[in-house]
Amino acid sequence: MLVQDRSVPDPRLSTKHRRDTVSAVSGSLEHLSSCSGENLSKIVIAVFLLASAAAVFFLLPGVADTAAFLCFDRSDSSRIHHPSVNWNSVRRIDPPLSDPFSSFRAERWIVAAAPSDFPSSANLCRLAGVKGWQLLAVATSRSPADFSCKGAIFLSLDLQSRLGFLSTVFLPHDSYVRKSIGYLYAIQHGARLIYDTDDRAVVPDDNLGRRFDLDLSAAGEILLQYSHHDPNRTVINPYIHFGQQSVWPRGLPLDRVRQIEPEEFYTEVYGGRQFIQQGLSDGFPDVDAAFYFTRKSSGLEAFDLRFDADAPKVALPQGTMVPVNSLNTMFHSQAFWALMLPVSVSSMASDVLRGYWAQRILWEIDGYVAVYPPTIRRLDNVQVYPFAEERDLHVNVGRLIDFLLSWRSNKPTLFERALHLSYSMAEEGFWSEMDLRFTTAWLQDLLAAGYQQPRLMSLELGRPRAMIGHGDRKEFLPKKLPSVHLGVEEVGIVSSEIGNLIKWRKNFGNVVLVMHCGGSVNHTALEWRLLYGRVFKTVIILSEQRNVDLMVEHGQLYQAYKYLPRIFSRYSGADGFVFVQDNMILNYWNLLDADKSKLWITNKVPESWLTVTIDSNSSQWIAKQAALVKKAVTTFPLHFQSNFNLNFKDGHARKKLVICGSELFYVPRRFVGDFIDLVALVGDLEVHHKAAVPMLFMAMDSPQNFDSDALSKTLYIKGQAGIDSDLNSYSVQVPAVYPLTVSSKSEFIKLVRVMSSGDQLLKELV
């Protein structure tokens, strides 16, 4: 579908039956900014060229579209007036007697635009066979006048004009957004559920209830929910949860495309208020033109992607959004007001913009969006997938999301707040005044169709978040399904940078990194998570400065090993655990060959691992630690004592003490149980971290069985002269560098810049 020219009215759309309260649509939209083009054929993977991609979409040549989301000239925004509506005066409208289905009622409706060609019509007619649902095909000016489909109701343009709804006059005559009239028709005829789709949907087994939740009255159901622990995360790519890390939905801000790591953890929420349910589509999912053009050659076969059908449905908490489309979405009656498709934006932006607007209002009634495993299979029969239609999505959709999260209203009813938000979005230029007037008409039409607006509920947004306790954290590790495009494995077609990231994620994606921060976590905690969280399963931060908001847990460095067992138990499915201090910089790209089934520690680095003899010249600290180690080892089971003593020649274990900086080490899954048991036996003994870790390692296994080569080339910088001087000594060729102390965001940026020689994608962070 192309952008519509809305300047010419359709003669078939008579307005003689509209109510007297209709105000004629006056004037045209504000002057649109002129745009110039770029060669789209040069677009490469949008993940890596965000800035270029944004420029492409912004600079596309003007087409015959009367609207450009985020391109409006707002110089006259002061002329926008907030509508005033007397909701109590809206009268109920009965179906016209000329409608052959005027007395027909059904609770479950499928609404789709009637297509313009026969193959698509045949596809749409298959939806008429979905059990227990009534198909409503909404005509556009492109639909054949003699459209016929057994079991379907065809809402012709002529019949649309005689329904008496105010909204009709705002709708372009040749666009799928005419479905808005179909939604009102279904509501007027008793709808309690509306499934929003198009003519390419194939419903498996003709059963929409196989995965969608059609009955929300069942008590006690608990849904997995994305965590709100990161206050800076405002939008989610749900495809990652369902096994496709490098695919993104239409409407996701392009600067979020590169965030491909799975969830650190989830929470849970009671079911029953997932009033909008977004289903995924196997085959040809809802992707944007950036993905489509950079992953497909027009002369080759159709897309055939698969999502994880066994992954659990997942809900979105207040403060976090997700792209919602009109291709595969279930609406419960509590969210029927959210079906309105904006008319002043391009067609490929209309449903996505609706989705963001709707999610913000949904929170006002304590509702939420949930995303479901694949509920349909869509056919890839796109001949031309127009970039121009999506320019409204990519220029500033991130700013829209930020605006929606900051918006507040004290209006007394849901409809008043929905109207207030539409007004605010018009003032900000996210859509035009036409959509403000359309919203006014739409809300009145809902009442006229017999809809009752839901009551407002207490808004959680902006309130202090409850702390997420360990027991509230729920783990789910998404599958990593192959993204095979045109028969070619994805790694072979993406850039070398993404290929490297995929290799690192494959190697460390189920390894937990535990970091102890000695500096101010307020300035660095989020940065460390950003740096290492791209590669590891999750990043746990310990610090003497506990910070609930930043999810920083308390842990003292001198006994940091004692905090590890609880973390090990929390991630029972992890392959292993890396401990690192924040002044030990980990070059993860040099650890791909390390054996993840063995222990790693710096026992071959003389600056870190030292065996000292205990005699009269030993310091008080050394003597004390030696005595504590001796006491601890005597409590170990015999086989652990034997392992430990074998590390000392001639049985001189009692006269020796091994000290290790223990700034970096790795414990694989098979040694986790031993580590936990041994730490429990140490108990309250104040064995220092530097003495305890080598003791534990030598008790668990002989150093000859360690993967000692993994960290043997760790670089220890001699003498510290400040971050700038130390960074000059940094090497990208070694597994780790110590010490490099980062205490501010500016220093973190400097660090990331030098590390980007080993990981090119780190350039995107700065």
PDB file of N, CA, C and O in Angstrom, residues 304-338:
ATOM      1  N   ASP A 304      11.246 -16.813   5.713  1.00  0.00           N
ATOM      2  CA  ASP A 304      10.614 -17.914   6.437  1.00  0.00           C
ATOM      3  C   ASP A 304      11.292 -18.022   7.801  1.00  0.00           C
ATOM      4  O   ASP A 304      12.085 -18.923   8.054  1.00  0.00           O
ATOM      5  N   LEU A 305      10.989 -17.082   8.680  1.00  0.00           N
ATOM      6  CA  LEU A 305      11.575 -17.055  10.018  1.00  0.00           C
ATOM      7  C   LEU A 305      10.684 -17.795  11.000  1.00  0.00           C
ATOM      8  O   LEU A 305       9.475 -17.884  10.812  1.00  0.00           O
ATOM      9  N   ARG A 306      11.305 -18.301  12.055  1.00  0.00           N
ATOM     10  CA  ARG A 306      10.566 -19.030  13.083  1.00  0.00           C
ATOM     11  C   ARG A 306      10.877 -18.439  14.459  1.00  0.00           C
ATOM     12  O   ARG A 306      12.021 -18.086  14.740  1.00  0.00           O
ATOM     13  N   PHE A 307       9.859 -18.356  15.290  1.00  0.00           N
ATOM     14  CA  PHE A 307      10.031 -17.967  16.682  1.00  0.00           C
ATOM     15  C   PHE A 307       9.821 -19.197  17.568  1.00  0.00           C
ATOM     16  O   PHE A 307       9.247 -20.203  17.141  1.00  0.00           O
ATOM     17  N   ASP A 308      10.270 -19.078  18.802  1.00  0.00           N
ATOM     18  CA  ASP A 308      10.151 -20.179  19.747  1.00  0.00           C
ATOM     19  C   ASP A 308       8.702 -20.308  20.214  1.00  0.00           C
ATOM     20  O   ASP A 308       8.222 -19.493  21.005  1.00  0.00           O
ATOM     21  N   ALA A 309       8.043 -21.348  19.753  1.00  0.00           N
ATOM     22  CA  ALA A 309       6.635 -21.549  20.109  1.00  0.00           C
ATOM     23  C   ALA A 309       6.463 -21.984  21.554  1.00  0.00           C
ATOM     24  O   ALA A 309       5.359 -21.901  22.104  1.00  0.00           O
ATOM     25  N   ASP A 310       7.542 -22.434  22.175  1.00  0.00           N
ATOM     26  CA  ASP A 310       7.458 -22.911  23.554  1.00  0.00           C
ATOM     27  C   ASP A 310       7.825 -21.841  24.578  1.00  0.00           C
ATOM     28  O   ASP A 310       7.699 -22.081  25.782  1.00  0.00           O
ATOM     29  N   ALA A 311       8.314 -20.713  24.118  1.00  0.00           N
ATOM     30  CA  ALA A 311       8.663 -19.638  25.057  1.00  0.00           C
ATOM     31  C   ALA A 311       7.392 -19.111  25.718  1.00  0.00           C
ATOM     32  O   ALA A 311       6.341 -19.014  25.079  1.00  0.00           O
ATOM     33  N   PRO A 312       7.459 -18.750  26.996  1.00  0.00           N
ATOM     34  CA  PRO A 312       6.251 -18.262  27.669  1.00  0.00           C
ATOM     35  C   PRO A 312       5.870 -16.865  27.207  1.00  0.00           C
ATOM     36  O   PRO A 312       6.722 -16.064  26.829  1.00  0.00           O
ATOM     37  N   LYS A 313       4.583 -16.587  27.228  1.00  0.00           N
ATOM     38  CA  LYS A 313       4.140 -15.219  26.967  1.00  0.00           C
ATOM     39  C   LYS A 313       4.743 -14.312  28.026  1.00  0.00           C
ATOM     40  O   LYS A 313       5.062 -14.747  29.134  1.00  0.00           O
ATOM     41  N   VAL A 314       4.905 -13.053  27.691  1.00  0.00           N
ATOM     42  CA  VAL A 314       5.591 -12.142  28.601  1.00  0.00           C
ATOM     43  C   VAL A 314       4.891 -10.794  28.601  1.00  0.00           C
ATOM     44  O   VAL A 314       4.494 -10.285  27.544  1.00  0.00           O
ATOM     45  N   ALA A 315       4.716 -10.218  29.782  1.00  0.00           N
ATOM     46  CA  ALA A 315       3.996  -8.958  29.952  1.00  0.00           C
ATOM     47  C   ALA A 315       4.974  -7.800  30.074  1.00  0.00           C
ATOM     48  O   ALA A 315       6.148  -7.975  30.398  1.00  0.00           O
ATOM     49  N   LEU A 316       4.460  -6.604  29.827  1.00  0.00           N
ATOM     50  CA  LEU A 316       5.238  -5.376  29.926  1.00  0.00           C
ATOM     51  C   LEU A 316       4.813  -4.586  31.158  1.00  0.00           C
ATOM     52  O   LEU A 316       3.618  -4.328  31.340  1.00  0.00           O
ATOM     53  N   PRO A 317       5.743  -4.194  32.027  1.00  0.00           N
ATOM     54  CA  PRO A 317       5.368  -3.391  33.189  1.00  0.00           C
ATOM     55  C   PRO A 317       5.154  -1.930  32.801  1.00  0.00           C
ATOM     56  O   PRO A 317       5.583  -1.496  31.723  1.00  0.00           O
ATOM     57  N   GLN A 318       4.491  -1.186  33.649  1.00  0.00           N
ATOM     58  CA  GLN A 318       4.350   0.247  33.410  1.00  0.00           C
ATOM     59  C   GLN A 318       5.734   0.881  33.322  1.00  0.00           C
ATOM     60  O   GLN A 318       6.621   0.569  34.105  1.00  0.00           O
ATOM     61  N   GLY A 319       5.899   1.749  32.344  1.00  0.00           N
ATOM     62  CA  GLY A 319       7.185   2.392  32.128  1.00  0.00           C
ATOM     63  C   GLY A 319       8.015   1.747  31.045  1.00  0.00           C
ATOM     64  O   GLY A 319       9.080   2.251  30.692  1.00  0.00           O
ATOM     65  N   THR A 320       7.535   0.626  30.498  1.00  0.00           N
ATOM     66  CA  THR A 320       8.250  -0.069  29.430  1.00  0.00           C
ATOM     67  C   THR A 320       7.268  -0.369  28.304  1.00  0.00           C
ATOM     68  O   THR A 320       6.176  -0.867  28.550  1.00  0.00           O
ATOM     69  N   MET A 321       7.668  -0.067  27.067  1.00  0.00           N
ATOM     70  CA  MET A 321       6.774  -0.211  25.925  1.00  0.00           C
ATOM     71  C   MET A 321       7.318  -1.216  24.917  1.00  0.00           C
ATOM     72  O   MET A 321       8.478  -1.637  24.988  1.00  0.00           O
ATOM     73  N   VAL A 322       6.471  -1.556  23.969  1.00  0.00           N
ATOM     74  CA  VAL A 322       6.820  -2.511  22.926  1.00  0.00           C
ATOM     75  C   VAL A 322       6.047  -2.115  21.669  1.00  0.00           C
ATOM     76  O   VAL A 322       4.932  -1.606  21.764  1.00  0.00           O
ATOM     77  N   PRO A 323       6.632  -2.298  20.476  1.00  0.00           N
ATOM     78  CA  PRO A 323       5.857  -2.017  19.267  1.00  0.00           C
ATOM     79  C   PRO A 323       4.637  -2.929  19.155  1.00  0.00           C
ATOM     80  O   PRO A 323       4.739  -4.139  19.375  1.00  0.00           O
ATOM     81  N   VAL A 324       3.491  -2.338  18.838  1.00  0.00           N
ATOM     82  CA  VAL A 324       2.233  -3.071  18.667  1.00  0.00           C
ATOM     83  C   VAL A 324       1.709  -2.783  17.268  1.00  0.00           C
ATOM     84  O   VAL A 324       1.691  -1.631  16.835  1.00  0.00           O
ATOM     85  N   ASN A 325       1.275  -3.820  16.561  1.00  0.00           N
ATOM     86  CA  ASN A 325       0.858  -3.622  15.177  1.00  0.00           C
ATOM     87  C   ASN A 325      -0.621  -3.933  14.987  1.00  0.00           C
ATOM     88  O   ASN A 325      -1.343  -4.244  15.932  1.00  0.00           O
ATOM     89  N   SER A 326      -1.069  -3.841  13.745  1.00  0.00           N
ATOM     90  CA  SER A 326      -2.461  -4.148  13.400  1.00  0.00           C
ATOM     91  C   SER A 326      -2.545  -5.427  12.577  1.00  0.00           C
ATOM     92  O   SER A 326      -3.534  -5.663  11.887  1.00  0.00           O
ATOM     93  N   LEU A 327      -1.497  -6.245  12.633  1.00  0.00           N
ATOM     94  CA  LEU A 327      -1.409  -7.441  11.798  1.00  0.00           C
ATOM     95  C   LEU A 327      -1.759  -8.719  12.551  1.00  0.00           C
ATOM     96  O   LEU A 327      -2.136  -9.716  11.942  1.00  0.00           O
ATOM     97  N   ASN A 328      -1.620  -8.683  13.888  1.00  0.00           N
ATOM     98  CA  ASN A 328      -1.794  -9.921  14.643  1.00  0.00           C
ATOM     99  C   ASN A 328      -1.981  -9.576  16.118  1.00  0.00           C
ATOM    100  O   ASN A 328      -1.181  -9.982  16.957  1.00  0.00           O
ATOM    101  N   THR A 329      -3.020  -8.827  16.429  1.00  0.00           N
ATOM    102  CA  THR A 329      -3.189  -8.301  17.785  1.00  0.00           C
ATOM    103  C   THR A 329      -4.609  -8.531  18.269  1.00  0.00           C
ATOM    104  O   THR A 329      -5.577  -8.249  17.552  1.00  0.00           O
ATOM    105  N   MET A 330      -4.719  -9.015  19.503  1.00  0.00           N
ATOM    106  CA  MET A 330      -6.008  -9.276  20.126  1.00  0.00           C
ATOM    107  C   MET A 330      -6.337  -8.150  21.098  1.00  0.00           C
ATOM    108  O   MET A 330      -5.524  -7.801  21.950  1.00  0.00           O
ATOM    109  N   PHE A 331      -7.549  -7.596  20.960  1.00  0.00           N
ATOM    110  CA  PHE A 331      -8.019  -6.530  21.832  1.00  0.00           C
ATOM    111  C   PHE A 331      -9.224  -7.030  22.623  1.00  0.00           C
ATOM    112  O   PHE A 331     -10.207  -7.484  22.041  1.00  0.00           O
ATOM    113  N   HIS A 332      -9.128  -6.929  23.940  1.00  0.00           N
ATOM    114  CA  HIS A 332     -10.284  -7.188  24.789  1.00  0.00           C
ATOM    115  C   HIS A 332     -11.100  -5.906  24.910  1.00  0.00           C
ATOM    116  O   HIS A 332     -10.611  -4.798  24.668  1.00  0.00           O
ATOM    117  N   SER A 333     -12.340  -6.045  25.310  1.00  0.00           N
ATOM    118  CA  SER A 333     -13.258  -4.910  25.303  1.00  0.00           C
ATOM    119  C   SER A 333     -12.755  -3.755  26.157  1.00  0.00           C
ATOM    120  O   SER A 333     -13.019  -2.589  25.847  1.00  0.00           O
ATOM    121  N   GLN A 334     -12.012  -4.040  27.219  1.00  0.00           N
ATOM    122  CA  GLN A 334     -11.491  -2.964  28.060  1.00  0.00           C
ATOM    123  C   GLN A 334     -10.529  -2.054  27.300  1.00  0.00           C
ATOM    124  O   GLN A 334     -10.257  -0.930  27.752  1.00  0.00           O
ATOM    125  N   ALA A 335     -10.031  -2.514  26.156  1.00  0.00           N
ATOM    126  CA  ALA A 335      -9.087  -1.715  25.366  1.00  0.00           C
ATOM    127  C   ALA A 335      -9.629  -1.381  23.980  1.00  0.00           C
ATOM    128  O   ALA A 335      -8.858  -1.004  23.102  1.00  0.00           O
ATOM    129  N   PHE A 336     -10.934  -1.470  23.774  1.00  0.00           N
ATOM    130  CA  PHE A 336     -11.487  -1.151  22.450  1.00  0.00           C
ATOM    131  C   PHE A 336     -11.234   0.300  22.058  1.00  0.00           C
ATOM    132  O   PHE A 336     -11.111   0.620  20.867  1.00  0.00           O
ATOM    133  N   TRP A 337     -11.163   1.197  23.035  1.00  0.00           N
ATOM    134  CA  TRP A 337     -10.860   2.598  22.737  1.00  0.00           C
ATOM    135  C   TRP A 337      -9.493   2.732  22.058  1.00  0.00           C
ATOM    136  O   TRP A 337      -9.223   3.717  21.365  1.00  0.00           O
ATOM    137  N   ALA A 338      -8.602   1.724  22.242  1.00  0.00           N
ATOM    138  CA  ALA A 338      -7.233   1.783  21.722  1.00  0.00           C
ATOM    139  C   ALA A 338      -7.130   1.363  20.265  1.00  0.00           C
ATOM    140  O   ALA A 338      -6.038   1.366  19.696  1.00  0.00           O
TER     141      ALA A 338
END
